[in-house]
XYZ file of C-alpha atoms in Angstrom:
750
model
C 49.885 -38.870 -79.543
C 49.081 -39.127 -83.260
C 45.882 -41.013 -82.498
C 44.798 -38.337 -80.029
C 45.432 -35.501 -82.481
C 43.514 -37.217 -85.229
C 40.617 -37.835 -82.864
C 40.429 -34.153 -81.977
C 40.609 -33.173 -85.637
C 37.711 -35.507 -86.446
C 35.554 -33.915 -83.775
C 36.401 -30.374 -84.819
C 35.829 -31.142 -88.495
C 32.412 -32.638 -87.801
C 31.494 -29.596 -85.702
C 32.580 -27.241 -88.466
C 30.353 -29.021 -90.984
C 27.349 -28.729 -88.675
C 27.908 -25.008 -88.143
C 28.316 -24.375 -91.871
C 24.801 -25.731 -92.474
C 23.406 -22.616 -90.764
C 25.969 -19.897 -91.185
C 23.258 -17.249 -91.168
C 21.944 -18.119 -87.680
C 24.417 -15.982 -85.768
C 22.367 -13.724 -83.478
C 21.260 -12.866 -80.011
C 17.887 -12.249 -78.376
C 16.910 -8.967 -80.022
C 13.252 -9.640 -80.797
C 11.982 -6.448 -79.197
C 12.181 -7.755 -75.602
C 14.330 -5.919 -73.079
C 16.933 -8.147 -71.442
C 17.856 -8.124 -67.777
C 21.604 -8.341 -67.316
C 23.781 -8.374 -64.275
C 27.505 -8.222 -63.822
C 27.483 -9.843 -60.402
C 30.481 -12.038 -59.712
C 30.853 -14.299 -56.729
C 33.598 -13.659 -54.206
C 35.369 -16.898 -54.997
C 38.762 -17.245 -56.621
C 38.607 -18.960 -59.992
C 42.260 -19.839 -60.178
C 42.600 -18.342 -63.653
C 43.219 -14.856 -64.997
C 41.208 -15.415 -68.189
C 37.789 -16.027 -66.644
C 35.841 -14.362 -63.828
C 33.794 -16.436 -61.441
C 30.206 -15.782 -62.451
C 27.136 -16.055 -60.271
C 25.052 -19.202 -60.774
C 21.639 -19.219 -59.154
C 21.186 -21.979 -56.587
C 18.962 -24.834 -57.753
C 19.790 -24.099 -61.391
C 20.827 -26.661 -64.008
C 23.341 -25.970 -66.757
C 21.752 -27.325 -69.956
C 24.062 -25.994 -72.656
C 27.368 -24.250 -73.253
C 29.567 -22.753 -75.892
C 32.981 -21.138 -76.167
C 31.749 -17.831 -74.670
C 29.229 -18.866 -72.038
C 26.634 -21.287 -70.737
C 22.835 -21.677 -70.594
C 21.187 -22.438 -67.244
C 17.605 -22.927 -66.114
C 15.905 -22.735 -62.773
C 12.876 -24.944 -63.198
C 9.430 -23.767 -62.181
C 8.008 -25.202 -58.976
C 5.567 -28.123 -59.403
C 2.865 -25.891 -57.950
C 3.207 -23.495 -60.885
C 5.215 -20.560 -62.137
C 7.636 -19.940 -64.990
C 11.031 -21.546 -65.477
C 13.834 -18.981 -65.703
C 16.553 -19.309 -68.353
C 19.835 -17.390 -68.230
C 22.875 -17.030 -70.417
C 26.118 -16.301 -68.571
C 29.370 -15.132 -70.181
C 32.647 -16.581 -69.006
C 34.878 -13.555 -69.597
C 33.105 -11.077 -67.313
C 30.419 -13.066 -65.480
C 27.569 -11.032 -67.004
C 24.276 -12.932 -66.863
C 21.325 -12.317 -69.195
C 17.834 -13.258 -68.056
C 16.143 -14.555 -71.200
C 12.553 -13.618 -72.102
C 9.878 -16.038 -70.954
C 9.802 -19.247 -72.915
C 11.436 -22.646 -73.240
C 15.013 -22.936 -74.468
C 17.397 -25.685 -75.562
C 21.160 -25.601 -75.451
C 23.780 -27.969 -76.774
C 27.311 -29.051 -76.035
C 30.003 -26.749 -77.384
C 27.830 -24.139 -79.134
C 26.836 -20.573 -78.300
C 23.630 -21.111 -80.282
C 20.507 -21.648 -78.202
C 17.029 -22.554 -79.452
C 13.771 -21.041 -78.273
C 10.611 -23.079 -78.780
C 8.086 -20.539 -80.055
C 5.343 -23.061 -80.820
C 5.110 -26.619 -82.055
C 6.624 -25.890 -85.470
C 8.502 -22.589 -85.117
C 11.900 -22.243 -83.435
C 14.200 -19.262 -83.035
C 17.958 -19.796 -82.966
C 20.133 -17.228 -81.201
C 23.893 -16.968 -81.276
C 24.684 -15.544 -77.869
C 28.269 -14.707 -78.903
C 27.536 -12.203 -81.695
C 24.322 -10.221 -81.476
C 22.894 -10.884 -84.925
C 19.169 -11.284 -85.514
C 17.658 -14.673 -84.685
C 17.308 -17.368 -87.314
C 13.758 -18.669 -87.633
C 13.201 -22.319 -88.523
C 9.713 -23.483 -89.393
C 9.509 -27.271 -89.165
C 5.957 -27.624 -90.468
C 7.185 -29.524 -93.518
C 8.866 -32.104 -91.274
C 5.453 -33.293 -90.122
C 2.688 -32.355 -87.718
C 3.781 -35.040 -85.259
C 7.457 -34.074 -85.268
C 8.857 -32.959 -81.911
C 12.109 -31.288 -80.950
C 14.134 -33.526 -78.658
C 17.353 -31.504 -78.418
C 19.660 -29.142 -80.247
C 23.057 -29.893 -81.727
C 24.485 -26.445 -82.326
C 22.461 -24.969 -85.190
C 20.836 -28.301 -85.968
C 17.492 -29.349 -84.531
C 17.183 -33.007 -83.592
C 13.567 -34.042 -84.152
C 11.730 -37.286 -83.626
C 9.025 -38.218 -86.134
C 6.712 -41.171 -85.362
C 6.259 -43.730 -88.115
C 2.824 -44.788 -89.230
C 3.606 -48.452 -88.616
C 5.249 -47.966 -85.232
C 8.610 -46.740 -84.105
C 9.968 -43.374 -85.153
C 12.614 -41.708 -87.278
C 15.265 -39.175 -86.290
C 15.509 -36.051 -88.432
C 18.254 -33.405 -88.458
C 16.783 -30.048 -89.396
C 18.742 -26.863 -90.104
C 18.680 -23.787 -92.325
C 21.289 -23.441 -95.052
C 23.099 -20.228 -95.925
C 20.643 -19.544 -98.762
C 17.673 -19.767 -96.386
C 16.384 -23.130 -97.558
C 15.388 -25.769 -95.014
C 17.611 -28.828 -94.709
C 15.650 -31.833 -93.467
C 17.767 -34.976 -93.304
C 16.475 -38.270 -91.980
C 19.126 -40.239 -90.129
C 19.749 -43.511 -91.920
C 20.434 -46.687 -90.002
C 17.889 -46.149 -87.203
C 16.169 -49.505 -86.568
C 12.556 -49.611 -87.710
C 11.089 -50.515 -84.306
C 12.987 -47.892 -82.311
C 10.549 -45.675 -80.407
C 11.799 -45.134 -76.858
C 14.886 -42.937 -76.885
C 17.124 -41.000 -74.555
C 19.413 -38.455 -76.180
C 22.784 -37.969 -74.521
C 24.961 -34.946 -75.323
C 28.504 -35.776 -76.407
C 30.798 -33.888 -78.797
C 29.414 -31.360 -81.312
C 28.585 -33.045 -84.565
C 27.828 -36.329 -82.868
C 24.638 -37.595 -81.287
C 24.307 -40.554 -78.926
C 20.878 -42.183 -78.731
C 20.029 -44.842 -76.146
C 17.034 -47.070 -76.795
C 15.438 -50.325 -75.776
C 15.594 -53.076 -78.373
C 12.392 -55.001 -77.729
C 13.263 -57.686 -80.281
C 16.315 -58.756 -78.278
C 15.367 -57.321 -74.844
C 18.578 -55.339 -74.591
C 19.614 -51.724 -74.318
C 21.479 -50.247 -77.270
C 23.332 -47.060 -78.095
C 23.323 -45.420 -81.512
C 26.185 -43.096 -82.433
C 24.945 -40.686 -85.095
C 27.245 -38.536 -87.212
C 25.418 -35.233 -87.685
C 27.387 -34.233 -90.796
C 26.395 -37.350 -92.742
C 23.079 -38.057 -90.965
C 24.076 -41.685 -90.591
C 24.320 -44.107 -87.691
C 28.028 -44.685 -87.284
C 27.688 -47.408 -84.667
C 24.921 -49.444 -83.020
C 26.189 -51.080 -79.858
C 24.602 -53.369 -77.275
C 24.935 -52.085 -73.738
C 25.822 -54.930 -71.397
C 23.060 -56.560 -69.324
C 22.533 -55.725 -65.665
C 22.061 -52.013 -66.200
C 19.377 -49.797 -64.670
C 18.908 -46.488 -66.554
C 22.606 -45.911 -67.268
C 24.236 -42.729 -68.364
C 26.117 -43.187 -71.622
C 28.871 -41.083 -73.114
C 31.411 -41.375 -75.891
C 34.800 -40.107 -76.950
C 36.575 -40.433 -80.274
C 37.897 -43.787 -79.104
C 35.416 -45.197 -76.581
C 31.771 -45.728 -75.717
C 31.324 -45.683 -71.948
C 28.317 -46.416 -69.785
C 27.521 -47.052 -66.152
C 26.047 -50.036 -64.414
C 24.100 -50.340 -61.189
C 23.676 -54.088 -60.903
C 21.159 -55.989 -58.830
C 23.835 -56.831 -56.277
C 24.289 -53.038 -55.748
C 27.705 -53.101 -57.435
C 28.438 -49.974 -59.477
C 30.696 -50.358 -62.495
C 31.949 -48.629 -65.612
C 31.777 -50.377 -68.960
C 34.516 -49.336 -71.395
C 34.137 -50.314 -75.050
C 36.465 -49.289 -77.872
C 34.603 -47.843 -80.813
C 34.233 -50.144 -83.768
C 35.201 -53.213 -81.758
C 33.189 -55.982 -80.161
C 33.230 -56.559 -76.425
C 33.589 -54.268 -73.405
C 35.568 -54.150 -70.206
C 33.731 -53.986 -66.891
C 35.453 -51.888 -64.201
C 33.869 -52.005 -60.691
C 34.130 -48.593 -59.039
C 31.917 -48.897 -55.922
C 28.369 -49.657 -54.894
C 24.904 -48.174 -54.506
C 25.384 -45.367 -56.997
C 23.907 -44.169 -60.275
C 26.667 -42.587 -62.326
C 26.811 -39.348 -64.266
C 29.517 -39.607 -66.955
C 31.661 -37.458 -69.204
C 34.844 -37.726 -71.235
C 37.749 -35.409 -70.448
C 40.220 -35.112 -73.292
C 40.798 -38.442 -74.966
C 42.277 -40.253 -71.974
C 39.987 -39.665 -69.000
C 36.443 -40.602 -68.070
C 34.751 -38.578 -65.337
C 32.132 -40.221 -63.116
C 30.249 -39.731 -59.878
C 26.846 -40.236 -58.264
C 24.778 -37.072 -58.903
C 22.524 -37.880 -55.941
C 25.162 -37.176 -53.300
C 23.667 -33.745 -52.530
C 20.524 -35.401 -51.194
C 22.004 -38.568 -49.714
C 21.864 -39.305 -46.007
C 24.815 -41.678 -45.940
C 28.445 -41.474 -47.085
C 29.612 -42.989 -50.369
C 32.965 -42.360 -52.096
C 31.090 -42.190 -55.400
C 29.467 -38.916 -54.366
C 32.737 -37.316 -55.444
C 33.628 -36.504 -59.058
C 36.473 -38.812 -60.028
C 38.342 -39.090 -63.315
C 39.838 -42.391 -64.445
C 42.577 -42.804 -67.008
C 41.542 -44.882 -69.996
C 45.155 -45.881 -70.529
C 46.491 -46.934 -67.141
C 43.406 -46.954 -64.853
C 44.750 -44.271 -62.522
C 42.050 -42.250 -60.671
C 42.029 -38.644 -59.439
C 39.301 -37.038 -57.337
C 38.553 -33.520 -58.597
C 35.332 -32.512 -56.765
C 33.854 -33.550 -53.439
C 30.320 -33.676 -54.874
C 28.900 -33.939 -58.382
C 25.452 -32.950 -59.563
C 25.630 -32.739 -63.346
C 28.243 -33.442 -66.025
C 28.006 -31.239 -69.140
C 30.092 -31.938 -72.281
C 31.690 -28.891 -73.877
C 32.645 -30.116 -77.334
C 36.362 -29.692 -76.814
C 38.831 -31.447 -74.549
C 37.253 -30.067 -71.349
C 34.177 -30.801 -69.277
C 31.813 -28.638 -67.257
C 30.599 -30.143 -64.015
C 28.024 -28.806 -61.583
C 29.269 -29.846 -58.196
C 30.990 -28.643 -55.071
C 34.242 -28.699 -53.155
C 34.820 -28.054 -49.492
C 37.244 -25.280 -50.365
C 35.199 -23.308 -52.925
C 31.635 -24.436 -52.388
C 28.911 -25.159 -54.910
C 29.104 -24.060 -58.501
C 30.109 -24.850 -62.052
C 33.633 -26.207 -62.489
C 35.657 -26.623 -65.666
C 37.728 -29.790 -65.907
C 40.890 -29.615 -67.994
C 44.007 -31.658 -68.675
C 47.240 -29.750 -68.237
C 50.345 -29.876 -70.357
C 51.701 -32.454 -67.943
C 48.720 -34.701 -68.618
C 47.218 -34.170 -65.146
C 43.513 -33.338 -64.765
C 42.391 -30.303 -62.747
C 39.170 -28.449 -61.842
C 38.637 -24.669 -61.915
C 35.593 -22.830 -60.560
C 33.924 -20.719 -63.273
C 30.532 -19.954 -61.639
C 29.467 -20.049 -58.005
C 26.092 -20.285 -56.307
C 27.597 -18.717 -53.197
C 26.564 -21.715 -51.127
C 29.062 -23.810 -49.183
C 29.086 -27.553 -49.704
C 28.353 -28.272 -46.048
C 25.145 -26.957 -44.529
C 26.315 -23.987 -42.466
C 24.287 -22.239 -39.763
C 24.001 -18.496 -40.329
C 21.655 -17.681 -37.456
C 19.319 -19.095 -34.834
C 16.008 -17.900 -33.452
C 15.830 -19.283 -29.931
C 14.093 -17.157 -27.286
C 15.850 -16.337 -24.029
C 12.683 -17.131 -22.067
C 10.041 -19.787 -22.716
C 6.688 -20.046 -20.920
C 4.880 -23.316 -21.615
C 1.908 -22.277 -19.528
C 1.227 -19.795 -22.347
C 2.699 -21.673 -25.334
C 0.194 -24.522 -25.274
C 1.120 -25.708 -28.781
C 4.845 -25.564 -28.226
C 7.575 -23.038 -28.907
C 8.885 -22.604 -32.467
C 12.673 -22.586 -32.731
C 14.323 -21.765 -36.045
C 17.752 -22.405 -37.511
C 18.837 -20.379 -40.537
C 21.537 -21.763 -42.778
C 22.815 -22.470 -46.244
C 24.467 -25.380 -47.970
C 24.411 -27.484 -51.110
C 24.085 -30.870 -49.395
C 21.928 -32.297 -46.649
C 22.844 -31.466 -43.086
C 21.450 -33.120 -39.985
C 20.517 -30.386 -37.511
C 20.230 -31.416 -33.854
C 19.271 -29.119 -30.994
C 19.798 -30.436 -27.467
C 18.242 -28.536 -24.556
C 19.478 -29.623 -21.139
C 17.925 -28.711 -17.796
C 20.813 -27.417 -15.719
C 19.594 -28.671 -12.336
C 18.665 -32.239 -13.314
C 20.452 -32.940 -16.597
C 17.164 -33.951 -18.241
C 17.313 -33.409 -21.989
C 15.034 -32.537 -24.876
C 16.387 -33.324 -28.346
C 14.956 -31.786 -31.507
C 16.146 -32.472 -35.015
C 15.647 -31.852 -38.694
C 17.358 -32.066 -42.063
C 18.014 -29.176 -44.437
C 20.124 -28.021 -47.355
C 19.363 -24.321 -47.351
C 17.137 -21.742 -45.761
C 15.561 -22.336 -42.375
C 14.941 -25.477 -40.358
C 11.835 -25.059 -38.214
C 11.775 -27.001 -34.973
C 8.980 -27.082 -32.418
C 9.649 -27.745 -28.761
C 6.420 -29.162 -27.379
C 7.450 -28.769 -23.755
C 8.585 -32.328 -23.116
C 11.857 -34.089 -22.489
C 13.037 -37.006 -24.620
C 11.196 -39.470 -22.399
C 7.888 -37.652 -22.892
C 7.668 -35.972 -19.481
C 6.884 -32.288 -19.153
C 9.944 -30.054 -18.936
C 10.876 -28.444 -15.645
C 11.022 -24.728 -15.093
C 14.494 -23.300 -14.645
C 17.738 -22.695 -16.513
C 18.716 -24.609 -19.639
C 21.715 -24.793 -21.888
C 21.301 -25.570 -25.569
C 23.721 -27.056 -28.039
C 23.125 -26.934 -31.781
C 25.111 -29.346 -33.958
C 25.117 -29.767 -37.720
C 26.526 -32.917 -39.275
C 26.855 -33.523 -43.047
C 24.530 -36.402 -43.881
C 26.743 -37.600 -46.722
C 29.849 -37.587 -44.539
C 31.614 -34.792 -46.447
C 32.849 -32.050 -44.122
C 33.116 -31.548 -40.383
C 30.546 -31.302 -37.611
C 29.803 -27.759 -36.423
C 28.490 -26.653 -33.042
C 26.848 -23.605 -31.440
C 25.890 -23.135 -27.785
C 23.606 -20.901 -25.782
C 21.193 -20.746 -22.860
C 17.564 -20.037 -22.090
C 15.181 -20.127 -19.164
C 11.828 -21.919 -18.901
C 9.303 -20.124 -16.744
C 5.594 -20.507 -16.112
C 3.058 -20.947 -13.389
C 3.241 -24.490 -12.013
C 0.106 -26.525 -12.599
C -2.297 -27.169 -9.722
C -1.497 -30.855 -9.639
C 2.207 -30.382 -10.414
C 4.951 -31.701 -8.117
C 7.905 -31.497 -10.523
C 8.120 -27.733 -11.150
C 6.613 -27.813 -14.621
C 3.498 -26.331 -16.153
C 1.951 -29.771 -16.518
C 0.177 -31.819 -13.826
C 1.494 -34.985 -12.233
C -0.129 -38.095 -10.791
C 0.611 -39.407 -7.289
C 0.656 -43.152 -6.670
C 1.083 -45.077 -3.475
C 2.119 -48.704 -3.599
C 2.233 -49.994 -0.054
C 4.264 -47.415 1.832
C 6.031 -45.997 -1.243
C 4.755 -42.746 -2.702
C 5.744 -41.871 -6.274
C 5.221 -39.056 -8.766
C 4.429 -39.793 -12.429
C 4.217 -37.134 -15.108
C 0.673 -36.926 -16.434
C 1.714 -35.953 -19.964
C 3.843 -39.054 -20.306
C 1.171 -41.305 -18.812
C -1.515 -39.898 -21.117
C 0.619 -39.946 -24.279
C -0.109 -43.138 -26.202
C 2.816 -42.419 -28.559
C 5.445 -42.512 -25.832
C 7.505 -45.691 -25.969
C 9.926 -44.759 -23.205
C 9.514 -46.400 -19.785
C 7.390 -44.317 -17.458
C 9.474 -41.905 -15.451
C 8.941 -42.461 -11.729
C 10.169 -40.148 -8.991
C 10.000 -41.903 -5.636
C 9.048 -39.434 -2.927
C 9.872 -41.873 -0.150
C 8.618 -44.739 1.971
C 6.454 -44.875 5.089
C 3.473 -43.190 3.463
C 1.208 -46.026 4.532
C 0.956 -44.241 7.865
C -1.667 -41.993 6.238
C -5.231 -43.111 5.584
C -5.959 -39.984 3.515
C -3.658 -38.067 1.163
C -4.942 -34.842 -0.371
C -3.486 -32.610 -3.111
C -4.635 -29.054 -2.296
C -2.388 -27.187 -4.743
C -0.407 -24.252 -3.427
C -1.482 -23.521 0.135
C 0.994 -20.697 0.580
C 4.647 -19.887 1.085
C 5.766 -20.786 -2.432
C 4.356 -21.169 -5.934
C 4.565 -24.954 -5.812
C 1.857 -27.480 -5.043
C 1.723 -28.888 -1.527
C 0.491 -32.131 -0.001
C -1.723 -33.007 2.977
C -1.744 -36.328 4.808
C -3.964 -37.546 7.650
C -2.503 -40.243 9.859
C -4.484 -42.933 11.623
C -4.515 -40.892 14.827
C -6.452 -38.165 13.038
C -3.530 -35.712 12.830
C -3.299 -33.660 9.631
C 0.183 -32.937 8.257
C 1.304 -30.514 5.548
C 4.147 -31.092 3.087
C 5.174 -27.870 1.387
C 6.246 -28.154 -2.260
C 9.906 -27.430 -3.074
C 9.964 -27.096 -6.856
C 12.770 -29.652 -6.915
C 11.692 -32.494 -9.233
C 13.906 -34.984 -7.418
C 12.797 -33.984 -3.895
C 9.324 -32.510 -4.400
C 8.385 -31.917 -0.715
C 9.893 -30.420 2.412
C 9.765 -32.062 5.809
C 6.188 -32.286 7.077
C 4.569 -29.696 9.330
C 1.788 -30.538 11.800
C -1.499 -28.782 10.975
C -3.521 -30.148 13.865
C -5.411 -33.063 15.363
C -9.041 -34.106 15.429
C -9.334 -34.732 11.701
C -10.332 -38.357 12.180
C -14.013 -37.380 12.362
C -14.170 -36.950 8.601
C -15.035 -39.616 6.038
C -14.012 -37.407 3.101
C -11.217 -34.880 2.645
C -10.744 -33.085 -0.654
C -8.980 -29.923 -1.735
C -7.562 -28.111 -4.733
C -10.261 -25.491 -5.264
C -11.169 -21.990 -4.186
C -14.793 -21.992 -3.048
C -14.792 -18.567 -1.421
C -13.389 -16.567 -4.320
C -10.524 -15.024 -2.332
C -7.766 -16.594 -4.445
C -6.650 -19.067 -1.774
C -7.007 -22.852 -1.769
C -9.653 -24.298 0.512
C -10.227 -27.710 2.085
C -13.576 -29.503 2.170
C -14.378 -32.210 4.727
C -17.503 -34.356 5.150
C -18.000 -35.847 8.607
C -19.561 -39.179 9.508
C -22.902 -37.502 10.093
C -22.988 -36.333 6.474
C -22.240 -32.658 7.168
C -19.921 -30.880 4.702
C -17.503 -28.288 6.089
C -15.202 -25.821 4.355
C -11.819 -24.796 5.736
C -10.911 -21.583 3.963
C -7.253 -21.094 3.128
C -5.139 -18.508 4.897
C -2.102 -18.436 2.596
C 0.151 -19.404 5.506
C 2.169 -22.632 5.127
C 2.323 -23.150 8.918
C -1.325 -22.415 9.623
C -3.014 -23.003 6.272
C -6.733 -22.991 7.277
C -9.244 -20.831 9.112
C -11.815 -22.423 11.432
C -14.326 -24.537 9.607
C -17.595 -23.214 8.242
C -20.625 -25.451 7.728
C -21.733 -25.853 4.114
C -24.707 -28.150 4.728
C -25.907 -31.619 5.588
C -27.039 -34.615 3.576
C -23.649 -35.478 2.155
C -23.647 -38.927 3.749
C -25.275 -40.387 0.643
C -22.002 -40.053 -1.260
C -19.122 -42.534 -1.249
C -16.779 -40.301 -3.251
C -16.358 -36.516 -3.132
C -13.742 -34.866 -5.362
C -12.790 -31.219 -5.664
C -12.254 -30.619 -9.372
C -11.348 -26.982 -9.628
C -13.470 -24.922 -11.990
C -14.896 -27.375 -14.532
C -18.247 -25.741 -15.200
C -17.218 -22.241 -16.225
C -18.617 -20.618 -13.087
C -17.043 -18.156 -10.667
C -15.349 -20.676 -8.338
C -14.197 -24.247 -7.840
C -16.639 -27.129 -8.190
C -17.282 -30.548 -6.642
C -18.141 -33.955 -8.056
C -19.939 -36.338 -5.714
C -20.838 -39.958 -6.445
C -23.712 -41.640 -4.642
C -24.064 -45.329 -3.765
C -26.034 -45.992 -6.950
C -23.068 -44.939 -9.072
C -24.610 -41.639 -10.146
C -22.278 -38.656 -10.365
C -23.416 -35.176 -9.451
C -21.858 -31.810 -10.142
C -21.953 -29.025 -7.539
C -21.021 -25.685 -9.089
C -19.235 -23.318 -6.722
C -20.954 -19.960 -6.328
C -17.843 -18.133 -5.121
C -19.172 -17.387 -1.629
C -18.310 -20.683 0.036
C -21.526 -22.394 -1.054
C -22.648 -24.444 -4.026
C -25.523 -24.369 -6.468
C -28.059 -27.186 -6.578
C -26.593 -30.404 -7.859
C -26.768 -31.524 -11.502
C -26.546 -35.158 -12.569
C -23.690 -35.702 -15.032
C -23.384 -39.488 -15.289
C -24.995 -42.689 -14.114
C -22.361 -45.322 -14.767
C -19.345 -44.331 -12.688
C -20.059 -46.661 -9.821
C -17.235 -49.034 -10.689
C -14.505 -46.397 -10.553
C -12.314 -46.743 -7.471
C -10.613 -43.343 -7.867
C -11.670 -39.968 -9.304
C -8.642 -37.716 -9.680
C -8.989 -34.036 -10.521
C -5.712 -33.858 -12.422
C -6.079 -30.281 -13.621
C -5.466 -29.241 -17.221
C -3.617 -32.298 -18.547
C -4.314 -31.801 -22.256
C -3.388 -28.082 -22.250
C -6.679 -26.783 -23.599
C -7.328 -24.473 -20.638
C -9.972 -26.708 -19.018
C -9.732 -28.991 -16.009
C -9.715 -32.727 -16.691
C -10.360 -35.925 -14.813
C -8.502 -39.244 -14.518
C -10.395 -42.264 -13.201
C -9.271 -45.728 -12.209
C -11.190 -48.959 -12.348
C -9.826 -52.006 -10.533
C -11.671 -55.311 -10.635
C -9.007 -57.421 -8.953
C -6.019 -59.378 -10.148
C -4.467 -58.027 -13.305
C -7.616 -56.492 -14.710
C -8.767 -52.935 -14.684
C -8.214 -49.712 -16.574
C -7.146 -46.118 -16.348
C -9.299 -43.605 -18.237
C -8.938 -39.946 -19.109
C -11.911 -37.591 -19.266
C -10.998 -34.263 -20.922
C -13.030 -31.380 -19.563
C -15.372 -29.490 -21.873
C -15.876 -26.391 -19.707
C -19.641 -26.852 -20.051
C -21.412 -27.560 -16.731
C -24.243 -29.358 -18.570
C -21.834 -32.001 -19.908
C -18.424 -31.423 -18.333
C -16.872 -34.753 -19.445
C -18.458 -35.774 -22.756
C -15.982 -38.492 -23.762
C -13.498 -40.943 -22.332
C -10.046 -41.985 -23.554
C -8.332 -45.157 -22.433
C -4.773 -44.659 -21.183
C -2.324 -47.172 -22.664
C -0.098 -46.959 -19.594
C -2.915 -48.032 -17.297
C -1.686 -51.595 -16.794
C 1.255 -50.273 -14.797
C -1.084 -48.798 -12.215
C -3.842 -51.347 -11.915
C -1.568 -54.393 -11.881
C -0.046 -53.632 -8.493
C -3.240 -52.324 -6.938
C -1.631 -48.933 -6.352
C -3.700 -46.176 -4.821
C -3.987 -42.975 -6.806
C -4.659 -39.515 -5.476
């Protein structure tokens, strides 16, 4: 006990000497600038009757403190702006917004320093209200720079002409004269320094000793301006924090093998004791009383994995016992007495500034003295999720927003599940505060377009650092929208039909066309026995429902209709007979409105080369009126495809390919006839299929998918996005990465 008392007396005596050097500097910021003050106190219990719980702005750093209050700064954004400095009183929580400028604080002093210019500094005593003390450091040297404050003393670094630099302690005496004392014992080559706050009246300087390739720590006594100790910091250290008590010098180690350790060295003695405390952590350190060292990884707020060292732990220097005081630590601030201030957080009281003390029983404890009002765990405060979503309108996706607050990273996951099929879309993000913006692009996790219908959503938040519990919210929404013309899965995106032998399957066009999708292609098997048809046509919605239908002609010339169901798993109803006699046609194509009446029509070219139009009726049982002749001469074409409106005209259009491989565009006039043909390409002769897929890229224009099969395992699938310009409707081609799946088996595509 005697050793502890003498240690405290030494610290207090040194502090008293430093303060006496500038007894006239007591003052507050009264230089003609109005101060903004607030008495706001956070609604958090401090656990003490002597101090209120003040408000600490989120994202602020405490950079100084004294017996009556603390100095904090909210740094300016990298993009610009002004850093904001505030002084907050302990007794009533009143916060003073300081005039614009740059300020320095120190450990255990109410005096703060404002940098006015390179040589002039104003010292304010925030506890009294006296006028500021002005210190002009011009005489110290033009190259001198302020590195920190130690109470009323300015610590300045002055480069030497021959290399290295000196440390000067500058203050103003009671008679107004300038005291400029150069610290003796600083090695001549010392130039790279880090200044660590410890007790008032003592300065700890860390530097790299290039002559020995080691890190060292200088302990400087401010009262005598002498280096009291120059100690080697043990090898294997990466940018350690260093602190000191009256009895110990303590530093952290993050070794190459990821082991994290404390090094404990008794002052004035050789050697040090290495104490492993964990792994993968960079420690912030402080001394509590004479018997405890506080440590923790200050990066835990932003970490995405758990680590026990994210907590603030104190370790006894006498028996090695450890006590966890905070769940997270951000910054450790010495106070100059037997306490510590720590910016951190607990699950119970949230984020803020905590005072660490040692009770009469020798046990350490933490008390909240200032709160940011933010919980430790990211907590959802609101969601912006619409009740209805229409992806036929929201081409670029639907923004979904999660509002929340927290002092550590939270993983936010939103799962949207289609009620009828169980198909799921999962969105995610990471946040600490404010809003998390998510965008639902209209696809499920496997890359297929989402189905219309009812959905449930579940929002979960999980602490990334493992501190705290998972939270969950639930709700529902409905996806609506006009099904696409070539859609068989009740979405607003088209599908592709494939027949392999007698099996007919549906593939989602968005997934097939997406080169970033790594999931296996999603196949819905319609059924078997489809090899009974020699022609399969996709006319769109013929009538009776909003869903796309299917037409098949068997080898007896009978045409059958399959009405769409809107059920992604069972896309078609049982077939209905349309009629016989359709075997006279070489070409059948549909999916366009040539007459302008809003109904889907069917075009058929007979073996004599005459093109006929069957206008739609809107009836699912009798879908077409008697045929009307369009014209002759169509026998020169080996492929005729109804594309929908690709040229920007009043009605649906046709593409016809002749035997030379030239492709021609016939623009629909809207009266059941077509304008004179226009040549659009001369090298499509090797394409085996031309599929009018509809608007697959969601730009409002009809597109084309083509297939080229050369036999064996060769071939390709290409996508031609529509331009909407009849003069050049398909100006570019894009190879589809998923094409090998479809050309390998020689599947037919419609």
